[in-house]
């Protein structure tokens, strides 16, 4: 399967850590086989959709067992923050978001999904 662009979006309904995506682990014994997959994140968009106030959004990288905070962003009322860069996620890695207010944050992540050809 060729590389493809994907979008993940979420509006967390709670103030806990919410998983936005998890990269599948390779499994060549599965039917059909699951190839080695890498996600390359290019853009993260955070929007405060609340009626008032500032919220804090914490982005967390998980390597399959441990969480690492990679960004902490304050987003003003009705404002949008864009994080540009290249973030690489491999099999078993995930991206989580924690918002200081439930139902007020909208997060959208653009990803290039690359699968090794078998």
mmCIF file with all atom_site columns, N, CA and C in Angstrom, residues 33-78:
data_model
loop_
_atom_site.group_PDB
_atom_site.id
_atom_site.type_symbol
_atom_site.label_atom_id
_atom_site.label_alt_id
_atom_site.label_comp_id
_atom_site.label_asym_id
_atom_site.label_entity_id
_atom_site.label_seq_id
_atom_site.pdbx_PDB_ins_code
_atom_site.Cartn_x
_atom_site.Cartn_y
_atom_site.Cartn_z
_atom_site.occupancy
_atom_site.B_iso_or_equiv
_atom_site.pdbx_formal_charge
_atom_site.auth_seq_id
_atom_site.auth_comp_id
_atom_site.auth_asym_id
_atom_site.auth_atom_id
_atom_site.pdbx_PDB_model_num
ATOM 1   N N  . UNK A 1 33 ? -1.053  -9.788 6.774  1.00 0.00 ? 33 UNK A N  1
ATOM 2   C CA . UNK A 1 33 ? 0.079   -9.282 7.559  1.00 0.00 ? 33 UNK A CA 1
ATOM 3   C C  . UNK A 1 33 ? -0.038  -7.775 7.815  1.00 0.00 ? 33 UNK A C  1
ATOM 4   N N  . UNK A 1 34 ? 0.405   -7.342 8.976  1.00 0.00 ? 34 UNK A N  1
ATOM 5   C CA . UNK A 1 34 ? 0.445   -5.922 9.308  1.00 0.00 ? 34 UNK A CA 1
ATOM 6   C C  . UNK A 1 34 ? 1.880   -5.447 9.077  1.00 0.00 ? 34 UNK A C  1
ATOM 7   N N  . UNK A 1 35 ? 2.084   -4.568 8.086  1.00 0.00 ? 35 UNK A N  1
ATOM 8   C CA . UNK A 1 35 ? 3.452   -4.142 7.781  1.00 0.00 ? 35 UNK A CA 1
ATOM 9   C C  . UNK A 1 35 ? 3.994   -3.167 8.823  1.00 0.00 ? 35 UNK A C  1
ATOM 10  N N  . UNK A 1 36 ? 5.288   -2.951 8.785  1.00 0.00 ? 36 UNK A N  1
ATOM 11  C CA . UNK A 1 36 ? 5.918   -1.939 9.618  1.00 0.00 ? 36 UNK A CA 1
ATOM 12  C C  . UNK A 1 36 ? 5.344   -0.588 9.184  1.00 0.00 ? 36 UNK A C  1
ATOM 13  N N  . UNK A 1 37 ? 4.822   0.151  10.155 1.00 0.00 ? 37 UNK A N  1
ATOM 14  C CA . UNK A 1 37 ? 4.157   1.418  9.858  1.00 0.00 ? 37 UNK A CA 1
ATOM 15  C C  . UNK A 1 37 ? 4.808   2.545  10.647 1.00 0.00 ? 37 UNK A C  1
ATOM 16  N N  . UNK A 1 38 ? 4.950   3.693  9.994  1.00 0.00 ? 38 UNK A N  1
ATOM 17  C CA . UNK A 1 38 ? 5.464   4.904  10.625 1.00 0.00 ? 38 UNK A CA 1
ATOM 18  C C  . UNK A 1 38 ? 4.497   6.034  10.334 1.00 0.00 ? 38 UNK A C  1
ATOM 19  N N  . UNK A 1 39 ? 4.187   6.826  11.365 1.00 0.00 ? 39 UNK A N  1
ATOM 20  C CA . UNK A 1 39 ? 3.379   8.033  11.196 1.00 0.00 ? 39 UNK A CA 1
ATOM 21  C C  . UNK A 1 39 ? 4.309   9.227  11.320 1.00 0.00 ? 39 UNK A C  1
ATOM 22  N N  . UNK A 1 40 ? 4.227   10.143 10.358 1.00 0.00 ? 40 UNK A N  1
ATOM 23  C CA . UNK A 1 40 ? 4.972   11.384 10.426 1.00 0.00 ? 40 UNK A CA 1
ATOM 24  C C  . UNK A 1 40 ? 3.963   12.528 10.568 1.00 0.00 ? 40 UNK A C  1
ATOM 25  N N  . UNK A 1 41 ? 3.974   13.171 11.728 1.00 0.00 ? 41 UNK A N  1
ATOM 26  C CA . UNK A 1 41 ? 3.059   14.274 12.005 1.00 0.00 ? 41 UNK A CA 1
ATOM 27  C C  . UNK A 1 41 ? 3.705   15.566 11.535 1.00 0.00 ? 41 UNK A C  1
ATOM 28  N N  . UNK A 1 42 ? 2.984   16.319 10.725 1.00 0.00 ? 42 UNK A N  1
ATOM 29  C CA . UNK A 1 42 ? 3.505   17.578 10.203 1.00 0.00 ? 42 UNK A CA 1
ATOM 30  C C  . UNK A 1 42 ? 2.851   18.785 10.863 1.00 0.00 ? 42 UNK A C  1
ATOM 31  N N  . UNK A 1 43 ? 1.556   18.693 11.168 1.00 0.00 ? 43 UNK A N  1
ATOM 32  C CA . UNK A 1 43 ? 0.831   19.831 11.710 1.00 0.00 ? 43 UNK A CA 1
ATOM 33  C C  . UNK A 1 43 ? -0.133  19.379 12.792 1.00 0.00 ? 43 UNK A C  1
ATOM 34  N N  . UNK A 1 44 ? -0.156  20.133 13.893 1.00 0.00 ? 44 UNK A N  1
ATOM 35  C CA . UNK A 1 44 ? -1.120  19.910 14.964 1.00 0.00 ? 44 UNK A CA 1
ATOM 36  C C  . UNK A 1 44 ? -1.869  21.225 15.151 1.00 0.00 ? 44 UNK A C  1
ATOM 37  N N  . UNK A 1 45 ? -3.196  21.166 15.048 1.00 0.00 ? 45 UNK A N  1
ATOM 38  C CA . UNK A 1 45 ? -4.028  22.352 15.210 1.00 0.00 ? 45 UNK A CA 1
ATOM 39  C C  . UNK A 1 45 ? -4.826  22.202 16.495 1.00 0.00 ? 45 UNK A C  1
ATOM 40  N N  . UNK A 1 46 ? -4.731  23.204 17.367 1.00 0.00 ? 46 UNK A N  1
ATOM 41  C CA . UNK A 1 46 ? -5.476  23.230 18.619 1.00 0.00 ? 46 UNK A CA 1
ATOM 42  C C  . UNK A 1 46 ? -6.397  24.445 18.595 1.00 0.00 ? 46 UNK A C  1
ATOM 43  N N  . UNK A 1 47 ? -7.690  24.238 18.882 1.00 0.00 ? 47 UNK A N  1
ATOM 44  C CA . UNK A 1 47 ? -8.653  25.341 18.874 1.00 0.00 ? 47 UNK A CA 1
ATOM 45  C C  . UNK A 1 47 ? -9.456  25.327 20.164 1.00 0.00 ? 47 UNK A C  1
ATOM 46  N N  . UNK A 1 48 ? -9.569  26.489 20.810 1.00 0.00 ? 48 UNK A N  1
ATOM 47  C CA . UNK A 1 48 ? -10.377 26.637 22.016 1.00 0.00 ? 48 UNK A CA 1
ATOM 48  C C  . UNK A 1 48 ? -11.777 27.050 21.581 1.00 0.00 ? 48 UNK A C  1
ATOM 49  N N  . UNK A 1 49 ? -12.714 26.144 21.681 1.00 0.00 ? 49 UNK A N  1
ATOM 50  C CA . UNK A 1 49 ? -14.086 26.348 21.213 1.00 0.00 ? 49 UNK A CA 1
ATOM 51  C C  . UNK A 1 49 ? -15.007 26.782 22.349 1.00 0.00 ? 49 UNK A C  1
ATOM 52  N N  . UNK A 1 50 ? -14.435 27.202 23.474 1.00 0.00 ? 50 UNK A N  1
ATOM 53  C CA . UNK A 1 50 ? -15.245 27.535 24.647 1.00 0.00 ? 50 UNK A CA 1
ATOM 54  C C  . UNK A 1 50 ? -15.884 28.914 24.524 1.00 0.00 ? 50 UNK A C  1
ATOM 55  N N  . UNK A 1 51 ? -16.854 29.135 25.378 1.00 0.00 ? 51 UNK A N  1
ATOM 56  C CA . UNK A 1 51 ? -17.522 30.430 25.418 1.00 0.00 ? 51 UNK A CA 1
ATOM 57  C C  . UNK A 1 51 ? -16.653 31.512 26.024 1.00 0.00 ? 51 UNK A C  1
ATOM 58  N N  . UNK A 1 52 ? -15.724 31.113 26.890 1.00 0.00 ? 52 UNK A N  1
ATOM 59  C CA . UNK A 1 52 ? -14.831 32.096 27.509 1.00 0.00 ? 52 UNK A CA 1
ATOM 60  C C  . UNK A 1 52 ? -13.649 31.377 28.144 1.00 0.00 ? 52 UNK A C  1
ATOM 61  N N  . UNK A 1 53 ? -12.631 32.136 28.461 1.00 0.00 ? 53 UNK A N  1
ATOM 62  C CA . UNK A 1 53 ? -11.491 31.594 29.202 1.00 0.00 ? 53 UNK A CA 1
ATOM 63  C C  . UNK A 1 53 ? -10.418 30.961 28.339 1.00 0.00 ? 53 UNK A C  1
ATOM 64  N N  . UNK A 1 54 ? -9.285  30.722 29.002 1.00 0.00 ? 54 UNK A N  1
ATOM 65  C CA . UNK A 1 54 ? -8.124  30.092 28.379 1.00 0.00 ? 54 UNK A CA 1
ATOM 66  C C  . UNK A 1 54 ? -8.057  28.650 28.846 1.00 0.00 ? 54 UNK A C  1
ATOM 67  N N  . UNK A 1 55 ? -7.650  27.758 27.963 1.00 0.00 ? 55 UNK A N  1
ATOM 68  C CA . UNK A 1 55 ? -7.441  26.372 28.379 1.00 0.00 ? 55 UNK A CA 1
ATOM 69  C C  . UNK A 1 55 ? -6.012  25.969 28.069 1.00 0.00 ? 55 UNK A C  1
ATOM 70  N N  . UNK A 1 56 ? -5.548  24.991 28.804 1.00 0.00 ? 56 UNK A N  1
ATOM 71  C CA . UNK A 1 56 ? -4.221  24.437 28.571 1.00 0.00 ? 56 UNK A CA 1
ATOM 72  C C  . UNK A 1 56 ? -4.367  23.073 27.919 1.00 0.00 ? 56 UNK A C  1
ATOM 73  N N  . UNK A 1 57 ? -3.600  22.858 26.882 1.00 0.00 ? 57 UNK A N  1
ATOM 74  C CA . UNK A 1 57 ? -3.586  21.579 26.181 1.00 0.00 ? 57 UNK A CA 1
ATOM 75  C C  . UNK A 1 57 ? -2.189  20.984 26.325 1.00 0.00 ? 57 UNK A C  1
ATOM 76  N N  . UNK A 1 58 ? -2.131  19.762 26.834 1.00 0.00 ? 58 UNK A N  1
ATOM 77  C CA . UNK A 1 58 ? -0.863  19.070 27.010 1.00 0.00 ? 58 UNK A CA 1
ATOM 78  C C  . UNK A 1 58 ? -0.801  17.926 26.008 1.00 0.00 ? 58 UNK A C  1
ATOM 79  N N  . UNK A 1 59 ? 0.241   17.909 25.193 1.00 0.00 ? 59 UNK A N  1
ATOM 80  C CA . UNK A 1 59 ? 0.455   16.830 24.231 1.00 0.00 ? 59 UNK A CA 1
ATOM 81  C C  . UNK A 1 59 ? 1.476   15.867 24.804 1.00 0.00 ? 59 UNK A C  1
ATOM 82  N N  . UNK A 1 60 ? 1.169   14.585 24.745 1.00 0.00 ? 60 UNK A N  1
ATOM 83  C CA . UNK A 1 60 ? 2.020   13.561 25.328 1.00 0.00 ? 60 UNK A CA 1
ATOM 84  C C  . UNK A 1 60 ? 2.344   12.502 24.297 1.00 0.00 ? 60 UNK A C  1
ATOM 85  N N  . UNK A 1 61 ? 3.631   12.175 24.181 1.00 0.00 ? 61 UNK A N  1
ATOM 86  C CA . UNK A 1 61 ? 4.100   11.066 23.341 1.00 0.00 ? 61 UNK A CA 1
ATOM 87  C C  . UNK A 1 61 ? 4.227   9.847  24.246 1.00 0.00 ? 61 UNK A C  1
ATOM 88  N N  . UNK A 1 62 ? 3.701   8.707  23.795 1.00 0.00 ? 62 UNK A N  1
ATOM 89  C CA . UNK A 1 62 ? 3.853   7.456  24.533 1.00 0.00 ? 62 UNK A CA 1
ATOM 90  C C  . UNK A 1 62 ? 4.563   6.465  23.634 1.00 0.00 ? 62 UNK A C  1
ATOM 91  N N  . UNK A 1 63 ? 5.648   5.851  24.141 1.00 0.00 ? 63 UNK A N  1
ATOM 92  C CA . UNK A 1 63 ? 6.441   4.913  23.343 1.00 0.00 ? 63 UNK A CA 1
ATOM 93  C C  . UNK A 1 63 ? 5.973   3.465  23.502 1.00 0.00 ? 63 UNK A C  1
ATOM 94  N N  . UNK A 1 64 ? 4.770   3.287  24.005 1.00 0.00 ? 64 UNK A N  1
ATOM 95  C CA . UNK A 1 64 ? 4.233   1.952  24.221 1.00 0.00 ? 64 UNK A CA 1
ATOM 96  C C  . UNK A 1 64 ? 4.203   1.590  25.690 1.00 0.00 ? 64 UNK A C  1
ATOM 97  N N  . UNK A 1 65 ? 4.994   2.314  26.500 1.00 0.00 ? 65 UNK A N  1
ATOM 98  C CA . UNK A 1 65 ? 4.998   2.027  27.936 1.00 0.00 ? 65 UNK A CA 1
ATOM 99  C C  . UNK A 1 65 ? 5.152   3.269  28.805 1.00 0.00 ? 65 UNK A C  1
ATOM 100 N N  . UNK A 1 66 ? 5.768   4.324  28.276 1.00 0.00 ? 66 UNK A N  1
ATOM 101 C CA . UNK A 1 66 ? 6.043   5.506  29.078 1.00 0.00 ? 66 UNK A CA 1
ATOM 102 C C  . UNK A 1 66 ? 5.534   6.762  28.380 1.00 0.00 ? 66 UNK A C  1
ATOM 103 N N  . UNK A 1 67 ? 4.915   7.664  29.162 1.00 0.00 ? 67 UNK A N  1
ATOM 104 C CA . UNK A 1 67 ? 4.451   8.951  28.642 1.00 0.00 ? 67 UNK A CA 1
ATOM 105 C C  . UNK A 1 67 ? 5.546   10.002 28.772 1.00 0.00 ? 67 UNK A C  1
ATOM 106 N N  . UNK A 1 68 ? 5.680   10.841 27.722 1.00 0.00 ? 68 UNK A N  1
ATOM 107 C CA . UNK A 1 68 ? 6.611   11.956 27.723 1.00 0.00 ? 68 UNK A CA 1
ATOM 108 C C  . UNK A 1 68 ? 5.858   13.198 27.260 1.00 0.00 ? 68 UNK A C  1
ATOM 109 N N  . UNK A 1 69 ? 5.818   14.238 28.087 1.00 0.00 ? 69 UNK A N  1
ATOM 110 C CA . UNK A 1 69 ? 5.164   15.477 27.684 1.00 0.00 ? 69 UNK A CA 1
ATOM 111 C C  . UNK A 1 69 ? 6.024   16.149 26.619 1.00 0.00 ? 69 UNK A C  1
ATOM 112 N N  . UNK A 1 70 ? 5.416   16.458 25.461 1.00 0.00 ? 70 UNK A N  1
ATOM 113 C CA . UNK A 1 70 ? 6.189   17.064 24.373 1.00 0.00 ? 70 UNK A CA 1
ATOM 114 C C  . UNK A 1 70 ? 5.786   18.509 24.099 1.00 0.00 ? 70 UNK A C  1
ATOM 115 N N  . UNK A 1 71 ? 4.626   18.933 24.613 1.00 0.00 ? 71 UNK A N  1
ATOM 116 C CA . UNK A 1 71 ? 4.205   20.309 24.404 1.00 0.00 ? 71 UNK A CA 1
ATOM 117 C C  . UNK A 1 71 ? 3.112   20.646 25.397 1.00 0.00 ? 71 UNK A C  1
ATOM 118 N N  . UNK A 1 72 ? 3.111   21.898 25.846 1.00 0.00 ? 72 UNK A N  1
ATOM 119 C CA . UNK A 1 72 ? 2.078   22.408 26.735 1.00 0.00 ? 72 UNK A CA 1
ATOM 120 C C  . UNK A 1 72 ? 1.696   23.773 26.184 1.00 0.00 ? 72 UNK A C  1
ATOM 121 N N  . UNK A 1 73 ? 0.458   23.894 25.710 1.00 0.00 ? 73 UNK A N  1
ATOM 122 C CA . UNK A 1 73 ? 0.047   25.090 24.982 1.00 0.00 ? 73 UNK A CA 1
ATOM 123 C C  . UNK A 1 73 ? -1.153  25.734 25.662 1.00 0.00 ? 73 UNK A C  1
ATOM 124 N N  . UNK A 1 74 ? -1.082  27.036 25.913 1.00 0.00 ? 74 UNK A N  1
ATOM 125 C CA . UNK A 1 74 ? -2.232  27.806 26.391 1.00 0.00 ? 74 UNK A CA 1
ATOM 126 C C  . UNK A 1 74 ? -2.962  28.345 25.164 1.00 0.00 ? 74 UNK A C  1
ATOM 127 N N  . UNK A 1 75 ? -4.262  28.065 25.096 1.00 0.00 ? 75 UNK A N  1
ATOM 128 C CA . UNK A 1 75 ? -5.058  28.503 23.955 1.00 0.00 ? 75 UNK A CA 1
ATOM 129 C C  . UNK A 1 75 ? -6.155  29.434 24.471 1.00 0.00 ? 75 UNK A C  1
ATOM 130 N N  . UNK A 1 76 ? -6.117  30.680 24.014 1.00 0.00 ? 76 UNK A N  1
ATOM 131 C CA . UNK A 1 76 ? -7.094  31.679 24.439 1.00 0.00 ? 76 UNK A CA 1
ATOM 132 C C  . UNK A 1 76 ? -8.489  31.356 23.893 1.00 0.00 ? 76 UNK A C  1
ATOM 133 N N  . UNK A 1 77 ? -9.498  31.944 24.497 1.00 0.00 ? 77 UNK A N  1
ATOM 134 C CA . UNK A 1 77 ? -10.898 31.808 24.079 1.00 0.00 ? 77 UNK A CA 1
ATOM 135 C C  . UNK A 1 77 ? -11.050 32.077 22.579 1.00 0.00 ? 77 UNK A C  1
ATOM 136 N N  . UNK A 1 78 ? -11.638 31.125 21.866 1.00 0.00 ? 78 UNK A N  1
ATOM 137 C CA . UNK A 1 78 ? -11.904 31.207 20.425 1.00 0.00 ? 78 UNK A CA 1
ATOM 138 C C  . UNK A 1 78 ? -10.648 31.417 19.581 1.00 0.00 ? 78 UNK A C  1
#
